[in-house]
């Protein structure tokens, strides 16, 4: 029987002030593969870049909008506070700590979170991330490390880790995650909860924290939205019906070509549901993923205009 619930995290989308620096950071330092360089379908004057595992598997991609003249955001409550990336084991966490020192990446040293080794770090624009070790982890399967990346495959990032959300209305938000999205609490305290999504584990978890420090301000260096995985078109349509029955305002099913999407807002937090397919492999060959500007068919006739609007940058890696 087909699973009609959430399967884990699909992707996380953030905002950058510099698509070129961001590309170099993700590919050259973090060792994630650029699997798609396209445009924001709702604002075709801006890039939308997708960094993922070797083949762009769902549950592995961190994506970025590059909005011109976007102000710098400020972290705080009522926001998606931090994205995370999975690495195979504790030795990989130590490898990246040394790598971050080599590349002058700001980090907080190796710590422990819910019994897992983590390494919090920041990009130059202040975007907050952490690595999390899959040692002894169970649950949602990881992806495949980038085979031709700069990081050894046995150390490399191969999936998204738990997404951290901070809200002032902690109890109400937790109730929605549990009642609407069927998330299961693993840890429940008065000001923090760890909830499993689908099969759970590092690839299917939400860290929810109570934070009354004042709301974050959206801008570059901040997360735009989180997306959770659903199996296919039939399931996303069932979620559309569910939102209607619950009286939740939503976008309706949106065909993004690479996946279908459904958006709603829970308090301040934009939550997307996305189908696992079709994926990123249909319109470009594996060998040259992300090397040229890819456009979905419904934007192809505007290619010349779009290419004149977005500043070109070189992402060619193949010989």
PDB file of C-alpha atoms in Angstrom:
ATOM      1  CA  UNK A   1       0.000   0.000   0.000  1.00  0.00           C
ATOM      2  CA  UNK A   2       1.332   3.423  -0.942  1.00  0.00           C
ATOM      3  CA  UNK A   3       2.507   5.662   1.894  1.00  0.00           C
ATOM      4  CA  UNK A   4       0.306   8.759   1.910  1.00  0.00           C
ATOM      5  CA  UNK A   5       2.154  10.461   4.759  1.00  0.00           C
ATOM      6  CA  UNK A   6       5.315  12.537   4.755  1.00  0.00           C
ATOM      7  CA  UNK A   7       8.469  10.576   3.889  1.00  0.00           C
ATOM      8  CA  UNK A   8      11.107  12.923   5.323  1.00  0.00           C
ATOM      9  CA  UNK A   9      12.672  16.245   4.401  1.00  0.00           C
ATOM     10  CA  UNK A  10      12.642  17.010   0.653  1.00  0.00           C
ATOM     11  CA  UNK A  11      14.637  20.235   0.437  1.00  0.00           C
ATOM     12  CA  UNK A  12      15.421  23.474   2.246  1.00  0.00           C
ATOM     13  CA  UNK A  13      15.490  26.795   0.404  1.00  0.00           C
ATOM     14  CA  UNK A  14      17.431  29.809   1.662  1.00  0.00           C
ATOM     15  CA  UNK A  15      18.395  33.240   0.329  1.00  0.00           C
ATOM     16  CA  UNK A  16      21.919  34.240  -0.631  1.00  0.00           C
ATOM     17  CA  UNK A  17      23.485  37.617  -1.350  1.00  0.00           C
ATOM     18  CA  UNK A  18      25.923  36.180  -3.869  1.00  0.00           C
ATOM     19  CA  UNK A  19      25.139  33.160  -6.058  1.00  0.00           C
ATOM     20  CA  UNK A  20      28.760  32.847  -7.192  1.00  0.00           C
ATOM     21  CA  UNK A  21      30.296  32.802  -3.712  1.00  0.00           C
ATOM     22  CA  UNK A  22      27.527  30.479  -2.542  1.00  0.00           C
ATOM     23  CA  UNK A  23      28.252  28.112  -5.453  1.00  0.00           C
ATOM     24  CA  UNK A  24      31.946  28.007  -4.631  1.00  0.00           C
ATOM     25  CA  UNK A  25      31.267  27.469  -0.930  1.00  0.00           C
ATOM     26  CA  UNK A  26      28.909  24.558  -1.509  1.00  0.00           C
ATOM     27  CA  UNK A  27      30.910  22.809  -4.197  1.00  0.00           C
ATOM     28  CA  UNK A  28      34.512  23.566  -3.220  1.00  0.00           C
ATOM     29  CA  UNK A  29      34.256  23.621   0.589  1.00  0.00           C
ATOM     30  CA  UNK A  30      31.219  21.517   1.520  1.00  0.00           C
ATOM     31  CA  UNK A  31      31.614  19.146  -1.425  1.00  0.00           C
ATOM     32  CA  UNK A  32      27.972  19.122  -2.517  1.00  0.00           C
ATOM     33  CA  UNK A  33      27.112  18.881  -6.206  1.00  0.00           C
ATOM     34  CA  UNK A  34      25.309  21.621  -8.105  1.00  0.00           C
ATOM     35  CA  UNK A  35      22.619  19.527  -9.786  1.00  0.00           C
ATOM     36  CA  UNK A  36      20.524  22.352 -11.215  1.00  0.00           C
ATOM     37  CA  UNK A  37      21.141  25.979 -12.125  1.00  0.00           C
ATOM     38  CA  UNK A  38      17.804  27.459 -13.065  1.00  0.00           C
ATOM     39  CA  UNK A  39      15.659  30.497 -12.246  1.00  0.00           C
ATOM     40  CA  UNK A  40      13.072  31.169  -9.592  1.00  0.00           C
ATOM     41  CA  UNK A  41       9.872  30.280 -11.430  1.00  0.00           C
ATOM     42  CA  UNK A  42       7.991  33.007  -9.537  1.00  0.00           C
ATOM     43  CA  UNK A  43      10.663  35.634 -10.272  1.00  0.00           C
ATOM     44  CA  UNK A  44      12.541  34.730 -13.444  1.00  0.00           C
ATOM     45  CA  UNK A  45      15.060  37.549 -12.987  1.00  0.00           C
ATOM     46  CA  UNK A  46      16.737  35.600 -10.188  1.00  0.00           C
ATOM     47  CA  UNK A  47      18.681  32.354  -9.974  1.00  0.00           C
ATOM     48  CA  UNK A  48      17.498  29.238  -8.185  1.00  0.00           C
ATOM     49  CA  UNK A  49      20.399  26.866  -7.534  1.00  0.00           C
ATOM     50  CA  UNK A  50      20.146  23.317  -6.172  1.00  0.00           C
ATOM     51  CA  UNK A  51      23.013  21.602  -4.314  1.00  0.00           C
ATOM     52  CA  UNK A  52      22.503  17.931  -3.546  1.00  0.00           C
ATOM     53  CA  UNK A  53      24.038  14.477  -3.652  1.00  0.00           C
ATOM     54  CA  UNK A  54      25.566  12.861  -6.748  1.00  0.00           C
ATOM     55  CA  UNK A  55      22.241  12.464  -8.590  1.00  0.00           C
ATOM     56  CA  UNK A  56      19.971  15.049  -6.942  1.00  0.00           C
ATOM     57  CA  UNK A  57      18.052  12.565  -4.789  1.00  0.00           C
ATOM     58  CA  UNK A  58      15.042  13.924  -2.873  1.00  0.00           C
ATOM     59  CA  UNK A  59      16.023  14.643   0.697  1.00  0.00           C
ATOM     60  CA  UNK A  60      19.519  15.822  -0.213  1.00  0.00           C
ATOM     61  CA  UNK A  61      19.128  19.268  -1.752  1.00  0.00           C
ATOM     62  CA  UNK A  62      19.757  22.683  -0.272  1.00  0.00           C
ATOM     63  CA  UNK A  63      18.534  25.360  -2.669  1.00  0.00           C
ATOM     64  CA  UNK A  64      19.050  29.107  -2.939  1.00  0.00           C
ATOM     65  CA  UNK A  65      17.285  32.180  -4.258  1.00  0.00           C
ATOM     66  CA  UNK A  66      19.538  35.039  -5.317  1.00  0.00           C
ATOM     67  CA  UNK A  67      17.269  38.089  -4.972  1.00  0.00           C
ATOM     68  CA  UNK A  68      18.882  41.338  -6.207  1.00  0.00           C
ATOM     69  CA  UNK A  69      18.879  44.144  -3.616  1.00  0.00           C
ATOM     70  CA  UNK A  70      17.538  41.791  -0.951  1.00  0.00           C
ATOM     71  CA  UNK A  71      18.399  43.226   2.509  1.00  0.00           C
ATOM     72  CA  UNK A  72      20.348  41.171   5.010  1.00  0.00           C
ATOM     73  CA  UNK A  73      18.120  39.132   7.272  1.00  0.00           C
ATOM     74  CA  UNK A  74      18.525  38.797  11.003  1.00  0.00           C
ATOM     75  CA  UNK A  75      18.090  35.550  12.942  1.00  0.00           C
ATOM     76  CA  UNK A  76      15.519  35.170  15.673  1.00  0.00           C
ATOM     77  CA  UNK A  77      12.251  33.593  16.627  1.00  0.00           C
ATOM     78  CA  UNK A  78       9.365  32.593  14.346  1.00  0.00           C
ATOM     79  CA  UNK A  79      11.695  31.360  11.647  1.00  0.00           C
ATOM     80  CA  UNK A  80      13.432  28.333  10.191  1.00  0.00           C
ATOM     81  CA  UNK A  81      16.638  28.910  12.093  1.00  0.00           C
ATOM     82  CA  UNK A  82      19.126  26.342  10.845  1.00  0.00           C
ATOM     83  CA  UNK A  83      19.519  23.713   8.121  1.00  0.00           C
ATOM     84  CA  UNK A  84      21.615  20.592   8.644  1.00  0.00           C
ATOM     85  CA  UNK A  85      23.595  18.146   6.515  1.00  0.00           C
ATOM     86  CA  UNK A  86      24.240  14.466   7.131  1.00  0.00           C
ATOM     87  CA  UNK A  87      27.700  12.903   7.049  1.00  0.00           C
ATOM     88  CA  UNK A  88      28.409   9.175   7.461  1.00  0.00           C
ATOM     89  CA  UNK A  89      30.014   9.073  10.900  1.00  0.00           C
ATOM     90  CA  UNK A  90      31.864  10.873  13.685  1.00  0.00           C
ATOM     91  CA  UNK A  91      35.150  10.674  11.753  1.00  0.00           C
ATOM     92  CA  UNK A  92      33.539  12.722   8.984  1.00  0.00           C
ATOM     93  CA  UNK A  93      32.570  15.403  11.519  1.00  0.00           C
ATOM     94  CA  UNK A  94      36.231  15.607  12.564  1.00  0.00           C
ATOM     95  CA  UNK A  95      37.309  15.739   8.913  1.00  0.00           C
ATOM     96  CA  UNK A  96      35.030  18.728   8.250  1.00  0.00           C
ATOM     97  CA  UNK A  97      36.165  20.518  11.423  1.00  0.00           C
ATOM     98  CA  UNK A  98      39.709  20.419  10.092  1.00  0.00           C
ATOM     99  CA  UNK A  99      38.512  21.345   6.611  1.00  0.00           C
ATOM    100  CA  UNK A 100      36.632  24.353   7.984  1.00  0.00           C
ATOM    101  CA  UNK A 101      39.778  25.492   9.778  1.00  0.00           C
ATOM    102  CA  UNK A 102      41.695  25.153   6.508  1.00  0.00           C
ATOM    103  CA  UNK A 103      39.146  27.238   4.602  1.00  0.00           C
ATOM    104  CA  UNK A 104      38.538  29.772   7.419  1.00  0.00           C
ATOM    105  CA  UNK A 105      34.894  28.782   7.818  1.00  0.00           C
ATOM    106  CA  UNK A 106      33.338  30.085  11.024  1.00  0.00           C
ATOM    107  CA  UNK A 107      32.267  27.158  13.219  1.00  0.00           C
ATOM    108  CA  UNK A 108      31.500  26.400  16.866  1.00  0.00           C
ATOM    109  CA  UNK A 109      33.472  23.185  17.232  1.00  0.00           C
ATOM    110  CA  UNK A 110      32.141  19.664  17.610  1.00  0.00           C
ATOM    111  CA  UNK A 111      29.193  19.388  19.995  1.00  0.00           C
ATOM    112  CA  UNK A 112      26.585  16.817  20.964  1.00  0.00           C
ATOM    113  CA  UNK A 113      22.877  17.185  20.201  1.00  0.00           C
ATOM    114  CA  UNK A 114      20.305  14.537  21.153  1.00  0.00           C
ATOM    115  CA  UNK A 115      23.135  12.006  21.385  1.00  0.00           C
ATOM    116  CA  UNK A 116      24.593  12.823  17.957  1.00  0.00           C
ATOM    117  CA  UNK A 117      27.849  14.594  17.101  1.00  0.00           C
ATOM    118  CA  UNK A 118      27.165  17.930  15.372  1.00  0.00           C
ATOM    119  CA  UNK A 119      29.304  20.733  13.985  1.00  0.00           C
ATOM    120  CA  UNK A 120      27.514  24.107  13.757  1.00  0.00           C
ATOM    121  CA  UNK A 121      28.956  26.499  11.156  1.00  0.00           C
ATOM    122  CA  UNK A 122      28.118  29.604   9.120  1.00  0.00           C
ATOM    123  CA  UNK A 123      28.485  30.821   5.579  1.00  0.00           C
ATOM    124  CA  UNK A 124      29.979  34.272   4.947  1.00  0.00           C
ATOM    125  CA  UNK A 125      26.521  35.884   4.816  1.00  0.00           C
ATOM    126  CA  UNK A 126      25.604  34.524   8.253  1.00  0.00           C
ATOM    127  CA  UNK A 127      23.460  31.609   7.055  1.00  0.00           C
ATOM    128  CA  UNK A 128      23.440  29.012   9.860  1.00  0.00           C
ATOM    129  CA  UNK A 129      24.023  25.307   9.261  1.00  0.00           C
ATOM    130  CA  UNK A 130      25.250  22.258  11.100  1.00  0.00           C
ATOM    131  CA  UNK A 131      26.676  18.905  10.139  1.00  0.00           C
ATOM    132  CA  UNK A 132      25.267  15.878  11.936  1.00  0.00           C
ATOM    133  CA  UNK A 133      26.832  12.423  12.227  1.00  0.00           C
ATOM    134  CA  UNK A 134      24.930   9.379  10.983  1.00  0.00           C
ATOM    135  CA  UNK A 135      26.929   7.092  13.286  1.00  0.00           C
ATOM    136  CA  UNK A 136      24.374   4.650  14.778  1.00  0.00           C
ATOM    137  CA  UNK A 137      21.609   6.534  12.917  1.00  0.00           C
ATOM    138  CA  UNK A 138      18.481   4.746  11.696  1.00  0.00           C
ATOM    139  CA  UNK A 139      15.547   5.944   9.626  1.00  0.00           C
ATOM    140  CA  UNK A 140      15.354   7.747   6.287  1.00  0.00           C
ATOM    141  CA  UNK A 141      18.091   6.454   3.973  1.00  0.00           C
ATOM    142  CA  UNK A 142      20.828   8.865   2.853  1.00  0.00           C
ATOM    143  CA  UNK A 143      21.694   9.709  -0.728  1.00  0.00           C
ATOM    144  CA  UNK A 144      24.930   9.078  -2.639  1.00  0.00           C
ATOM    145  CA  UNK A 145      28.027  11.244  -2.040  1.00  0.00           C
ATOM    146  CA  UNK A 146      29.249  13.300  -4.990  1.00  0.00           C
ATOM    147  CA  UNK A 147      31.600  10.917  -6.787  1.00  0.00           C
ATOM    148  CA  UNK A 148      33.756  13.591  -8.400  1.00  0.00           C
ATOM    149  CA  UNK A 149      33.686  16.104  -5.566  1.00  0.00           C
ATOM    150  CA  UNK A 150      36.617  17.461  -3.534  1.00  0.00           C
ATOM    151  CA  UNK A 151      35.667  15.566  -0.354  1.00  0.00           C
ATOM    152  CA  UNK A 152      36.409  11.816  -0.042  1.00  0.00           C
ATOM    153  CA  UNK A 153      33.223   9.802  -0.536  1.00  0.00           C
ATOM    154  CA  UNK A 154      33.484   8.159   2.883  1.00  0.00           C
ATOM    155  CA  UNK A 155      33.444  11.604   4.530  1.00  0.00           C
ATOM    156  CA  UNK A 156      31.175  13.620   2.236  1.00  0.00           C
ATOM    157  CA  UNK A 157      27.765  15.175   2.861  1.00  0.00           C
ATOM    158  CA  UNK A 158      25.062  12.924   1.420  1.00  0.00           C
ATOM    159  CA  UNK A 159      21.751  14.299   2.640  1.00  0.00           C
ATOM    160  CA  UNK A 160      19.834  16.877   4.626  1.00  0.00           C
ATOM    161  CA  UNK A 161      19.704  16.615   8.401  1.00  0.00           C
ATOM    162  CA  UNK A 162      17.117  17.833  10.921  1.00  0.00           C
ATOM    163  CA  UNK A 163      15.653  21.261  10.242  1.00  0.00           C
ATOM    164  CA  UNK A 164      15.565  23.600  13.258  1.00  0.00           C
ATOM    165  CA  UNK A 165      12.502  25.823  13.694  1.00  0.00           C
ATOM    166  CA  UNK A 166      12.172  28.438  16.442  1.00  0.00           C
ATOM    167  CA  UNK A 167       8.810  29.909  17.403  1.00  0.00           C
ATOM    168  CA  UNK A 168       7.331  31.887  20.281  1.00  0.00           C
ATOM    169  CA  UNK A 169       4.099  29.831  20.078  1.00  0.00           C
ATOM    170  CA  UNK A 170       5.866  26.539  20.796  1.00  0.00           C
ATOM    171  CA  UNK A 171       2.951  24.426  22.058  1.00  0.00           C
ATOM    172  CA  UNK A 172       0.554  25.489  19.294  1.00  0.00           C
ATOM    173  CA  UNK A 173       3.112  24.886  16.566  1.00  0.00           C
ATOM    174  CA  UNK A 174       4.083  21.484  17.956  1.00  0.00           C
ATOM    175  CA  UNK A 175       0.399  20.513  18.010  1.00  0.00           C
ATOM    176  CA  UNK A 176       0.055  21.330  14.292  1.00  0.00           C
ATOM    177  CA  UNK A 177       3.161  19.312  13.418  1.00  0.00           C
ATOM    178  CA  UNK A 178       1.781  16.336  15.317  1.00  0.00           C
ATOM    179  CA  UNK A 179      -1.917  16.593  14.443  1.00  0.00           C
ATOM    180  CA  UNK A 180      -1.746  17.740  10.816  1.00  0.00           C
ATOM    181  CA  UNK A 181       1.568  16.268   9.653  1.00  0.00           C
ATOM    182  CA  UNK A 182       1.604  13.205  11.923  1.00  0.00           C
ATOM    183  CA  UNK A 183       5.080  13.940  13.277  1.00  0.00           C
ATOM    184  CA  UNK A 184       6.059  11.744  16.219  1.00  0.00           C
ATOM    185  CA  UNK A 185       7.834  13.204  19.268  1.00  0.00           C
ATOM    186  CA  UNK A 186      11.168  11.594  20.123  1.00  0.00           C
ATOM    187  CA  UNK A 187      12.131  14.171  22.757  1.00  0.00           C
ATOM    188  CA  UNK A 188       9.637  16.490  24.461  1.00  0.00           C
ATOM    189  CA  UNK A 189      10.682  19.146  26.946  1.00  0.00           C
ATOM    190  CA  UNK A 190       9.119  22.453  27.956  1.00  0.00           C
ATOM    191  CA  UNK A 191      11.133  24.470  25.436  1.00  0.00           C
ATOM    192  CA  UNK A 192      12.426  21.953  22.852  1.00  0.00           C
ATOM    193  CA  UNK A 193      11.052  18.993  20.940  1.00  0.00           C
ATOM    194  CA  UNK A 194      12.580  16.547  18.476  1.00  0.00           C
ATOM    195  CA  UNK A 195       9.987  15.111  16.112  1.00  0.00           C
ATOM    196  CA  UNK A 196      10.262  12.294  13.579  1.00  0.00           C
ATOM    197  CA  UNK A 197       8.940  12.745  10.041  1.00  0.00           C
ATOM    198  CA  UNK A 198       8.177   9.514   8.168  1.00  0.00           C
ATOM    199  CA  UNK A 199      10.836   6.923   9.021  1.00  0.00           C
ATOM    200  CA  UNK A 200      12.621   9.547  11.114  1.00  0.00           C
ATOM    201  CA  UNK A 201      16.286   9.591  11.956  1.00  0.00           C
ATOM    202  CA  UNK A 202      18.580  12.375  10.783  1.00  0.00           C
ATOM    203  CA  UNK A 203      16.924  12.555   7.346  1.00  0.00           C
ATOM    204  CA  UNK A 204      13.428  12.935   8.754  1.00  0.00           C
ATOM    205  CA  UNK A 205      13.414  15.116  11.850  1.00  0.00           C
ATOM    206  CA  UNK A 206      12.373  18.566  13.005  1.00  0.00           C
ATOM    207  CA  UNK A 207      13.997  20.292  15.975  1.00  0.00           C
ATOM    208  CA  UNK A 208      11.464  22.718  17.443  1.00  0.00           C
ATOM    209  CA  UNK A 209      12.610  25.285  19.993  1.00  0.00           C
ATOM    210  CA  UNK A 210      10.674  27.822  22.029  1.00  0.00           C
ATOM    211  CA  UNK A 211      12.149  31.267  21.431  1.00  0.00           C
ATOM    212  CA  UNK A 212      10.584  34.511  22.672  1.00  0.00           C
ATOM    213  CA  UNK A 213      13.570  36.715  21.786  1.00  0.00           C
ATOM    214  CA  UNK A 214      11.812  38.564  18.958  1.00  0.00           C
ATOM    215  CA  UNK A 215      11.007  37.630  15.385  1.00  0.00           C
ATOM    216  CA  UNK A 216      13.648  37.089  12.747  1.00  0.00           C
ATOM    217  CA  UNK A 217      13.713  39.422   9.745  1.00  0.00           C
ATOM    218  CA  UNK A 218      13.647  37.759   6.330  1.00  0.00           C
ATOM    219  CA  UNK A 219      16.490  38.544   3.968  1.00  0.00           C
ATOM    220  CA  UNK A 220      19.680  37.022   2.675  1.00  0.00           C
ATOM    221  CA  UNK A 221      21.371  34.708   5.140  1.00  0.00           C
ATOM    222  CA  UNK A 222      17.983  33.364   6.241  1.00  0.00           C
ATOM    223  CA  UNK A 223      15.943  30.280   5.281  1.00  0.00           C
ATOM    224  CA  UNK A 224      12.944  30.896   3.026  1.00  0.00           C
ATOM    225  CA  UNK A 225      11.067  27.596   3.452  1.00  0.00           C
ATOM    226  CA  UNK A 226      11.307  23.902   4.197  1.00  0.00           C
ATOM    227  CA  UNK A 227       9.789  21.164   2.071  1.00  0.00           C
ATOM    228  CA  UNK A 228       8.774  17.665   3.129  1.00  0.00           C
ATOM    229  CA  UNK A 229       8.633  14.651   0.820  1.00  0.00           C
ATOM    230  CA  UNK A 230       5.490  12.970  -0.469  1.00  0.00           C
ATOM    231  CA  UNK A 231       5.419  10.027  -2.858  1.00  0.00           C
ATOM    232  CA  UNK A 232       3.697  11.344  -5.982  1.00  0.00           C
ATOM    233  CA  UNK A 233       0.924  13.366  -7.639  1.00  0.00           C
ATOM    234  CA  UNK A 234      -1.906  11.344  -6.097  1.00  0.00           C
ATOM    235  CA  UNK A 235      -0.587  11.908  -2.594  1.00  0.00           C
ATOM    236  CA  UNK A 236      -0.040  15.633  -3.034  1.00  0.00           C
ATOM    237  CA  UNK A 237      -3.637  15.954  -4.284  1.00  0.00           C
ATOM    238  CA  UNK A 238      -4.808  14.184  -1.122  1.00  0.00           C
ATOM    239  CA  UNK A 239      -2.890  16.736   0.926  1.00  0.00           C
ATOM    240  CA  UNK A 240      -4.605  19.505  -1.011  1.00  0.00           C
ATOM    241  CA  UNK A 241      -7.957  17.962  -0.016  1.00  0.00           C
ATOM    242  CA  UNK A 242      -6.794  17.654   3.586  1.00  0.00           C
ATOM    243  CA  UNK A 243      -5.830  21.328   3.726  1.00  0.00           C
ATOM    244  CA  UNK A 244      -9.243  22.225   2.323  1.00  0.00           C
ATOM    245  CA  UNK A 245     -11.010  20.134   4.946  1.00  0.00           C
ATOM    246  CA  UNK A 246      -8.966  21.748   7.721  1.00  0.00           C
ATOM    247  CA  UNK A 247      -9.581  25.241   6.357  1.00  0.00           C
ATOM    248  CA  UNK A 248      -5.859  25.826   5.793  1.00  0.00           C
ATOM    249  CA  UNK A 249      -5.003  28.370   3.120  1.00  0.00           C
ATOM    250  CA  UNK A 250      -2.697  26.898   0.480  1.00  0.00           C
ATOM    251  CA  UNK A 251      -1.250  27.446  -2.981  1.00  0.00           C
ATOM    252  CA  UNK A 252      -2.916  24.555  -4.744  1.00  0.00           C
ATOM    253  CA  UNK A 253      -0.766  22.023  -6.563  1.00  0.00           C
ATOM    254  CA  UNK A 254       2.083  23.777  -8.421  1.00  0.00           C
ATOM    255  CA  UNK A 255       3.999  21.937 -11.153  1.00  0.00           C
ATOM    256  CA  UNK A 256       7.673  22.868 -10.764  1.00  0.00           C
ATOM    257  CA  UNK A 257       8.668  20.405 -13.546  1.00  0.00           C
ATOM    258  CA  UNK A 258      11.325  18.776 -11.356  1.00  0.00           C
ATOM    259  CA  UNK A 259       8.672  18.024  -8.724  1.00  0.00           C
ATOM    260  CA  UNK A 260       5.140  19.049  -7.807  1.00  0.00           C
ATOM    261  CA  UNK A 261       4.683  21.384  -4.860  1.00  0.00           C
ATOM    262  CA  UNK A 262       2.019  22.474  -2.400  1.00  0.00           C
ATOM    263  CA  UNK A 263       2.582  25.444  -0.089  1.00  0.00           C
ATOM    264  CA  UNK A 264       0.945  26.564   3.124  1.00  0.00           C
ATOM    265  CA  UNK A 265       1.959  28.779   6.019  1.00  0.00           C
ATOM    266  CA  UNK A 266       1.805  27.657   9.626  1.00  0.00           C
ATOM    267  CA  UNK A 267       2.168  30.820  11.662  1.00  0.00           C
ATOM    268  CA  UNK A 268       5.283  32.487  10.244  1.00  0.00           C
ATOM    269  CA  UNK A 269       6.694  29.284   8.735  1.00  0.00           C
ATOM    270  CA  UNK A 270       6.289  28.506   5.017  1.00  0.00           C
ATOM    271  CA  UNK A 271       5.909  24.748   4.604  1.00  0.00           C
ATOM    272  CA  UNK A 272       6.036  23.060   1.220  1.00  0.00           C
ATOM    273  CA  UNK A 273       5.191  19.485   0.335  1.00  0.00           C
ATOM    274  CA  UNK A 274       7.026  18.141  -2.729  1.00  0.00           C
ATOM    275  CA  UNK A 275       6.810  14.939  -4.750  1.00  0.00           C
ATOM    276  CA  UNK A 276       9.873  12.707  -4.995  1.00  0.00           C
ATOM    277  CA  UNK A 277       9.807  12.875  -8.802  1.00  0.00           C
ATOM    278  CA  UNK A 278      10.371  13.424 -11.654  1.00  0.00           C
ATOM    279  CA  UNK A 279      13.696  14.738 -10.285  1.00  0.00           C
ATOM    280  CA  UNK A 280      16.679  16.502 -11.840  1.00  0.00           C
ATOM    281  CA  UNK A 281      17.998  13.911 -14.291  1.00  0.00           C
ATOM    282  CA  UNK A 282      15.501  14.181 -17.144  1.00  0.00           C
ATOM    283  CA  UNK A 283      16.641  17.407 -18.828  1.00  0.00           C
ATOM    284  CA  UNK A 284      20.436  17.154 -18.433  1.00  0.00           C
ATOM    285  CA  UNK A 285      22.886  14.264 -18.664  1.00  0.00           C
ATOM    286  CA  UNK A 286      24.466  13.051 -15.420  1.00  0.00           C
ATOM    287  CA  UNK A 287      27.956  14.123 -16.501  1.00  0.00           C
ATOM    288  CA  UNK A 288      27.041  17.811 -16.905  1.00  0.00           C
ATOM    289  CA  UNK A 289      24.341  18.375 -14.286  1.00  0.00           C
ATOM    290  CA  UNK A 290      24.212  22.023 -13.253  1.00  0.00           C
ATOM    291  CA  UNK A 291      26.715  23.248 -15.826  1.00  0.00           C
ATOM    292  CA  UNK A 292      24.300  25.281 -17.958  1.00  0.00           C
ATOM    293  CA  UNK A 293      21.137  27.269 -17.313  1.00  0.00           C
ATOM    294  CA  UNK A 294      18.292  24.758 -17.213  1.00  0.00           C
ATOM    295  CA  UNK A 295      14.746  25.951 -17.826  1.00  0.00           C
ATOM    296  CA  UNK A 296      11.501  24.008 -17.500  1.00  0.00           C
ATOM    297  CA  UNK A 297       9.622  23.623 -20.804  1.00  0.00           C
ATOM    298  CA  UNK A 298       7.122  26.386 -19.986  1.00  0.00           C
ATOM    299  CA  UNK A 299       9.981  28.921 -19.705  1.00  0.00           C
ATOM    300  CA  UNK A 300      12.082  27.666 -22.624  1.00  0.00           C
ATOM    301  CA  UNK A 301      10.527  30.065 -25.145  1.00  0.00           C
ATOM    302  CA  UNK A 302      11.711  32.960 -22.931  1.00  0.00           C
ATOM    303  CA  UNK A 303      15.288  31.693 -22.699  1.00  0.00           C
ATOM    304  CA  UNK A 304      16.891  34.591 -24.600  1.00  0.00           C
ATOM    305  CA  UNK A 305      15.144  37.164 -22.400  1.00  0.00           C
ATOM    306  CA  UNK A 306      15.985  35.278 -19.189  1.00  0.00           C
ATOM    307  CA  UNK A 307      19.644  34.838 -20.135  1.00  0.00           C
ATOM    308  CA  UNK A 308      19.840  38.591 -20.677  1.00  0.00           C
ATOM    309  CA  UNK A 309      18.354  39.248 -17.233  1.00  0.00           C
ATOM    310  CA  UNK A 310      20.402  36.936 -14.991  1.00  0.00           C
ATOM    311  CA  UNK A 311      24.124  37.621 -14.790  1.00  0.00           C
ATOM    312  CA  UNK A 312      25.974  34.581 -16.135  1.00  0.00           C
ATOM    313  CA  UNK A 313      28.387  32.663 -13.969  1.00  0.00           C
ATOM    314  CA  UNK A 314      30.556  29.692 -14.852  1.00  0.00           C
ATOM    315  CA  UNK A 315      29.571  26.357 -13.298  1.00  0.00           C
ATOM    316  CA  UNK A 316      31.292  24.123 -15.848  1.00  0.00           C
ATOM    317  CA  UNK A 317      33.272  21.314 -14.198  1.00  0.00           C
ATOM    318  CA  UNK A 318      33.413  18.553 -16.816  1.00  0.00           C
ATOM    319  CA  UNK A 319      36.426  18.339 -19.124  1.00  0.00           C
TER     320      UNK A 319
END
